[in-house]
Coordinates of C-alpha atoms and ligand atoms in Angstrom, one line a residue:
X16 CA -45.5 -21.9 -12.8
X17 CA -45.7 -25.3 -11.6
X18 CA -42.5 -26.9 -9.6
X19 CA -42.1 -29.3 -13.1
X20 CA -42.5 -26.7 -15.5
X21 CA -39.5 -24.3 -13.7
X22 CA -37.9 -27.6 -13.9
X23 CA -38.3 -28.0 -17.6
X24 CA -37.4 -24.4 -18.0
X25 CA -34.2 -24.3 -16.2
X26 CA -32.8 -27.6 -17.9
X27 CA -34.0 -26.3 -21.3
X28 CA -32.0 -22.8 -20.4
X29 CA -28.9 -25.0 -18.9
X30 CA -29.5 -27.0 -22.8
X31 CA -29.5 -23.5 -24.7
X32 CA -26.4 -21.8 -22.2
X33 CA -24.1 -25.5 -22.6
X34 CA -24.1 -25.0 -26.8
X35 CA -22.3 -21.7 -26.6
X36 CA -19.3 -23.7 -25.0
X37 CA -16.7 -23.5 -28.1
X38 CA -18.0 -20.7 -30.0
X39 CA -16.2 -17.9 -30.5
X40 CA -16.8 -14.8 -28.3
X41 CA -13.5 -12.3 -30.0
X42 CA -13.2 -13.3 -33.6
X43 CA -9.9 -11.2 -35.1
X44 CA -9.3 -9.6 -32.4
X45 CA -6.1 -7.0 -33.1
X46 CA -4.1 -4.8 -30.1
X47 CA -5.0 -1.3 -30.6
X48 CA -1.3 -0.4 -29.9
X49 CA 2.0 -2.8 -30.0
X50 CA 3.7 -3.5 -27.7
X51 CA 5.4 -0.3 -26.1
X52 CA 8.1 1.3 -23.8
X53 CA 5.4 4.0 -22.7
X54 CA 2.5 1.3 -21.4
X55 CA 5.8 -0.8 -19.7
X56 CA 6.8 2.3 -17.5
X57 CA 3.5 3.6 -16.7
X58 CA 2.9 -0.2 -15.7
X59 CA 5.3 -0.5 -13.5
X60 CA 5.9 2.7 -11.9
X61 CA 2.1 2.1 -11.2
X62 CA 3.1 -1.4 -9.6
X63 CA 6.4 -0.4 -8.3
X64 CA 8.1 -2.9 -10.3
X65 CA 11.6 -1.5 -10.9
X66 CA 12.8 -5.3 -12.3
X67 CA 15.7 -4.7 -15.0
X68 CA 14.5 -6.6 -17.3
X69 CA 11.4 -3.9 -18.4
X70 CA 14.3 -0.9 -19.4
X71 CA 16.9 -1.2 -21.6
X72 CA 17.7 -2.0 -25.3
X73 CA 16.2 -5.9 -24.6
X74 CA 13.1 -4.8 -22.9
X75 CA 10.2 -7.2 -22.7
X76 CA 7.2 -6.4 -21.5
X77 CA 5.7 -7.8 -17.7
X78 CA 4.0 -10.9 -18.6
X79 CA 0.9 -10.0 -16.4
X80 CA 0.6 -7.0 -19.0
X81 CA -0.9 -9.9 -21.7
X82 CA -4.4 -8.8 -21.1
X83 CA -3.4 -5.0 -21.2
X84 CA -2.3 -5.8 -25.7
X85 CA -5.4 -6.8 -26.1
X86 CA -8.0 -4.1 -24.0
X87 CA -10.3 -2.0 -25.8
X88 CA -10.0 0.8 -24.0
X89 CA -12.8 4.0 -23.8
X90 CA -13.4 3.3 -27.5
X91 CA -14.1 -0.1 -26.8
X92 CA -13.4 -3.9 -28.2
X93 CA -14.0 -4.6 -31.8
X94 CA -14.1 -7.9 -33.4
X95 CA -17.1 -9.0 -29.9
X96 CA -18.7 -11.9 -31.6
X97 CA -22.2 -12.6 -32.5
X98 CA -22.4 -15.6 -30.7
X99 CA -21.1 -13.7 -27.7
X100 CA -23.9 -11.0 -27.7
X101 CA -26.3 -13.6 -27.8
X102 CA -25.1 -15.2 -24.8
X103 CA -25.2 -12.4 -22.6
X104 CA -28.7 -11.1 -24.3
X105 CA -30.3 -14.8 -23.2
X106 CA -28.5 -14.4 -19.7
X107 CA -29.9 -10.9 -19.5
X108 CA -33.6 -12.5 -20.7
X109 CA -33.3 -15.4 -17.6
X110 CA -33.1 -12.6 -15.3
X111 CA -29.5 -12.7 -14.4
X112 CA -28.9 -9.2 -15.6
X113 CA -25.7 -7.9 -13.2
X114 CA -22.3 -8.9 -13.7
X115 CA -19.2 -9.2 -12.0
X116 CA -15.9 -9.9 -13.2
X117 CA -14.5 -13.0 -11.0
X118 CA -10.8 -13.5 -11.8
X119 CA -8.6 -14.7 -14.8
X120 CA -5.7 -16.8 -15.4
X121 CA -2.6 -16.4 -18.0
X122 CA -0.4 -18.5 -19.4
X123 CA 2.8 -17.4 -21.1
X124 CA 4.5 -18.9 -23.9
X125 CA 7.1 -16.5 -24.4
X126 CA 8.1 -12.5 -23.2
X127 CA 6.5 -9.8 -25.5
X128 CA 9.0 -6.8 -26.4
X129 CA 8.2 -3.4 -27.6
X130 CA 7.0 -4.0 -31.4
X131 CA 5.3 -6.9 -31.0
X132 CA 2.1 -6.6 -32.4
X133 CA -1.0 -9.0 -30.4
X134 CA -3.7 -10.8 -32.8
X135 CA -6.3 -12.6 -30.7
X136 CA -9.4 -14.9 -30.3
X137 CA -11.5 -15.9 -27.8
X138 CA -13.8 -18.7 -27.2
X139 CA -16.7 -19.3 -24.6
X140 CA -14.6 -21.7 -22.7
X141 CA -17.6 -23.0 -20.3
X142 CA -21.2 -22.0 -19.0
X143 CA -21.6 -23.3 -15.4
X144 CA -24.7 -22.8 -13.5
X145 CA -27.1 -22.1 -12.1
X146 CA -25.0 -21.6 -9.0
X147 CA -26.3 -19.5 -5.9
X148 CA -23.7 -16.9 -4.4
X149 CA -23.8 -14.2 -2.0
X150 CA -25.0 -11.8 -5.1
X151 CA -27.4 -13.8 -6.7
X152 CA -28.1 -16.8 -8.6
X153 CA -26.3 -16.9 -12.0
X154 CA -23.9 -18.3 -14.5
X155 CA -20.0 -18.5 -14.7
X156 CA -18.7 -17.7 -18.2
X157 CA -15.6 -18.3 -18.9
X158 CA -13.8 -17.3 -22.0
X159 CA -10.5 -17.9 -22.8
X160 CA -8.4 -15.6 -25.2
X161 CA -5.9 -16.8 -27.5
X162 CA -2.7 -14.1 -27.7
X163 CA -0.6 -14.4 -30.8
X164 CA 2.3 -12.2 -32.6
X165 CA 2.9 -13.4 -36.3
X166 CA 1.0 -16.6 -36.2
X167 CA 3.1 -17.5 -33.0
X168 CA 1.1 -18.5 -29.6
X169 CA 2.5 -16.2 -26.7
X170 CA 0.0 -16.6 -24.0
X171 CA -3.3 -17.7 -23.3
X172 CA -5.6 -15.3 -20.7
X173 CA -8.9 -17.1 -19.4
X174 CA -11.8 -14.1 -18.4
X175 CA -14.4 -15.6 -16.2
X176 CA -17.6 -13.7 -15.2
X177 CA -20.3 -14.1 -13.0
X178 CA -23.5 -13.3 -14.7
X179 CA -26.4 -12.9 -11.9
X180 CA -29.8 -12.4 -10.6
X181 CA -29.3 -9.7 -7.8
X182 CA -30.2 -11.1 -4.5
X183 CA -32.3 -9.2 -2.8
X184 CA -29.8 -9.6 0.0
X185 CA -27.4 -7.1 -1.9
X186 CA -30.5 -4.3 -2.1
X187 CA -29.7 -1.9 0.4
X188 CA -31.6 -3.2 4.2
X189 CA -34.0 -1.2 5.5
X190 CA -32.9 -1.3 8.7
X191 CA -29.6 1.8 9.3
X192 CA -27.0 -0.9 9.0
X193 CA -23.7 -0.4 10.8
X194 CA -21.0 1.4 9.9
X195 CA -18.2 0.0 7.8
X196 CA -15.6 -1.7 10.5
X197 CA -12.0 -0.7 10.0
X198 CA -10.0 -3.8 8.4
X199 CA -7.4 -4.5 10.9
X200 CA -4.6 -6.3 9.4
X201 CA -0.9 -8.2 10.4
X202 CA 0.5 -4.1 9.0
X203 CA -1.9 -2.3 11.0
X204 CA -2.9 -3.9 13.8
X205 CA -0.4 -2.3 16.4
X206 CA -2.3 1.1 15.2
X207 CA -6.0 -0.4 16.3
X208 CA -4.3 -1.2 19.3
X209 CA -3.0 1.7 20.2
X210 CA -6.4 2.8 19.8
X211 CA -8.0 0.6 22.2
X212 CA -5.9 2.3 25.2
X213 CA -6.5 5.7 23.2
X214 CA -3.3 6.5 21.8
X215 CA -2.8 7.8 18.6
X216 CA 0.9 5.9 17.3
X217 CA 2.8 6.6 14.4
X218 CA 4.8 4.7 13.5
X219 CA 8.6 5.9 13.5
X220 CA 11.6 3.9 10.8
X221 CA 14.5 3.1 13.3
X222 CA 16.4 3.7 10.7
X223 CA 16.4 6.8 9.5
X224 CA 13.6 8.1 11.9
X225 CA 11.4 9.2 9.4
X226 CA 7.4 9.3 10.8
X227 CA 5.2 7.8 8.8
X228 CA 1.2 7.2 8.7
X229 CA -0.8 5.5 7.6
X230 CA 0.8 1.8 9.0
X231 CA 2.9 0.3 6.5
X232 CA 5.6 -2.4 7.0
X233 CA 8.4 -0.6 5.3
X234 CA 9.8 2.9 5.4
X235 CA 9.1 5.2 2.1
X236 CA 12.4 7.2 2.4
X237 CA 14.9 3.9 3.5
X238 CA 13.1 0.8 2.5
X239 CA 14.2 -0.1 6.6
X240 CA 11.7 -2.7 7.7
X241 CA 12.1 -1.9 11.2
X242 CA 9.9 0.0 13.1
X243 CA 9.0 1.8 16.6
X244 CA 6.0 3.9 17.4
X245 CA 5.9 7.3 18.6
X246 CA 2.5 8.6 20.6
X247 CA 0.5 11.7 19.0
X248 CA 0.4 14.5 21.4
X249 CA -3.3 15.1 19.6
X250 CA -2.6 18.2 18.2
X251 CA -3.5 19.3 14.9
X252 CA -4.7 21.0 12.1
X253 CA -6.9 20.9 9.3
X254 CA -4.9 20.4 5.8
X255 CA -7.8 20.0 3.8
X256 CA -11.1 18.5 4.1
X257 CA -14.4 17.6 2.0
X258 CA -17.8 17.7 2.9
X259 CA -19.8 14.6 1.4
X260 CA -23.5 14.9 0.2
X261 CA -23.9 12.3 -1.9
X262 CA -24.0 9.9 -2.4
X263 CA -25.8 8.7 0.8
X264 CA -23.9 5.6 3.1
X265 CA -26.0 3.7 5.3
X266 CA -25.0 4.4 9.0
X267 CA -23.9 7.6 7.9
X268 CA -25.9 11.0 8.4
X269 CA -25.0 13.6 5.2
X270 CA -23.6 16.4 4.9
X271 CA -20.6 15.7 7.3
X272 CA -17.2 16.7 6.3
X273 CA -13.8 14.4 6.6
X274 CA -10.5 16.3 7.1
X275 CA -7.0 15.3 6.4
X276 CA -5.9 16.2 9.5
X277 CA -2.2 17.3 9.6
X278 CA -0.8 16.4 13.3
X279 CA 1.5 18.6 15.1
X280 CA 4.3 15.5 14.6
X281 CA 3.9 16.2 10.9
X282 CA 2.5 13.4 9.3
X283 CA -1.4 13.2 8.4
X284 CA -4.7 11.2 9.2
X285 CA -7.7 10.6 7.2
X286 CA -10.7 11.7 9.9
X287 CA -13.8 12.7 10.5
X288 CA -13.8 16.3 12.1
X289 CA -16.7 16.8 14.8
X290 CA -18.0 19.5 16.9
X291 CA -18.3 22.0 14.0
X292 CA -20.9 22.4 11.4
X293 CA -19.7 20.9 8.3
X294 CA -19.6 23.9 6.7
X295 CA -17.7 25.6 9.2
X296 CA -15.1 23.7 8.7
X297 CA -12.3 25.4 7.4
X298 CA -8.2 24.8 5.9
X299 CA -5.7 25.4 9.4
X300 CA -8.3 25.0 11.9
X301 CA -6.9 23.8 15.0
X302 CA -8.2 20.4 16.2
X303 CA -7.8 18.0 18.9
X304 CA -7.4 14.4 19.3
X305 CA -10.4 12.4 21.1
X306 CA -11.9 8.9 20.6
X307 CA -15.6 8.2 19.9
X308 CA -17.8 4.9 19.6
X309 CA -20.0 5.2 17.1
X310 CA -21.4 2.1 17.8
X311 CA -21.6 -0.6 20.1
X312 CA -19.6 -3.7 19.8
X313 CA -17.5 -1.6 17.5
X314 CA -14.0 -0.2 18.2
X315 CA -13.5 3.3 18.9
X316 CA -12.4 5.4 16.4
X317 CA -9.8 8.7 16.5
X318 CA -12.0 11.9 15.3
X319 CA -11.1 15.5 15.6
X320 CA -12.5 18.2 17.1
X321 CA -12.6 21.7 15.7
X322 CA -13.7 25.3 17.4
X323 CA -15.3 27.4 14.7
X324 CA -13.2 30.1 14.2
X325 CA -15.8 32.6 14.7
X326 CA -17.0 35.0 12.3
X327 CA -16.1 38.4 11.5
X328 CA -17.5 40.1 14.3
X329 CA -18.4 36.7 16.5
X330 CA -17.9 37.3 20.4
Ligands
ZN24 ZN1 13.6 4.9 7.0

């Protein structure tokens, strides 16, 4: 194709992609369940949320539970409009055939309380593109959904997507890329630390003393925000472990097995276990602290290492 003729056909696709702006994408659009005490609790013991205002006789609903009135769940949506299919079918045609959802944004009008029952519609809000990301070429679609109880507005929820042409960046490199690097954080960065001058810390609730790993900034048993560290002698045992065939990581060499490692201090660690044949790797098997680096320019990381019990009748 001639530089002119892509041209022509990305300005006609832009032409054809701009007209869905305004149609609808949800036409009748109903909530497969009202409004309910059950989905509130699950919600927020899910999110921790014990806010007073979700119990009791004058319940209402989370507003960030909008979107959850109007899911389709495993059964799926009803009420998808044609318009909408077509959308995606001529994305799909140009090539951008992966998607990804990208974030929303809600309005609320007013609380919903157990009962309510949702109606809804959506439009295609906007088409923008092409625009090139670290995925792929593609187009934003935004829709935005229309959340009414009786006739009466009570929130708006805008959906937007990124439909794309896979890079080829994103296809896995030929190369073994390096392993993942730990995500070191303002909550766990006293841990990576520690690790550096090959200490294992845990870190300890000053007020109630209670030992707790992984890093977090408050204590599970107290809520006590303050915190010292105590040193792991290195000891430990194997809780439970799995051994991971598939699927295949880059930088990573299957079968291998990862323990939960149960220290001798009583909490437990998420680790690789080394020097034993992943499937010699067994529940209680004693293990000992060391440090490794898997790779340069990479931190160190805490591993365990196991002797294989030996077999019946080993020497
Ligand atoms: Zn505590």
């Amino acid at each position: 194709m001639s530089h002119s003729s892509s041209n022509r056909a990305s300005r006609q696709l832009a032409e054809r992609l701009a007209a869905f702006e305004g149609r609808p994408a949800v036409v009748g659009g109903v909530g497969k369940d009202p409004v309910n005490e059950p989905m509130i609790r699950h919600w927020c013991e899910a999110l921790g949320d014990a806010g007073p205002a979700y119990t009791g006789p004058h319940a209402v609903a989370p507003a960030a539970m909008l979107q959850v009135w109007t899911m389709g769940g495993l059964s799926g949506h009803s009420g998808r409009s044609a318009a909408y299919e077509e959308l995606l079918a001529l994305l799909d045609g140009a090539g951008c055939t992966s998607v990804v959802a990208t974030d929303c944004e809600q309005e609320y009008l007013r609380p919903l309380r157990p009962g309510d029952r949702v109606a809804f519609d959506s439009v295609v809000e906007s088409v923008v593109g092409p625009k090139a990301t670290k995925l792929g070429t593609g187009y934003f679609v935004t829709t935005r959904m229309d959340v009414r109880v009786d006739g009466e507005p009570v929130g708006t929820h805008r959906f937007r997507i990124l439909k794309y042409a896979p890079s080829r960046a994103t296809e896995p490199p030929e190369q073994p890329s390096t392993r993942p690097r730990p995500v070191v954080n303002r909550d766990n960065a006293g841990f990576w630390a520690g690790v550096e001058r090959h200490q294992l810390l845990i870190q300890r609730c000053l007020g109630c003393r209670t030992l707790r790993f992984p890093w977090l900034p408050g204590c599970n048993a107290c809520g006590g925000g303050d915190w010292d560290t105590v040193e792991a002698c290195g000891d430990g045992t194997v809780f439970s472990y799995v051994v991971l065939h598939h699927p295949p990581f880059p930088a990573f060499d299957p079968p291998y097995a990862v323990g939960l490692i149960e220290l001798a201090e009583g909490v437990r660690i998420v680790s690789n276990v080394v020097g034993v044949p992943y499937d010699k790797v067994r529940i209680g098997m004693p293990v000992r602290l060391e440090f490794v680096r898997y790779e340069e320019g990479q931190s160190e990381l805490p591993v365990f290492r196991g002797e294989s019990v030996g077999e019946a009748g080993g020497v």
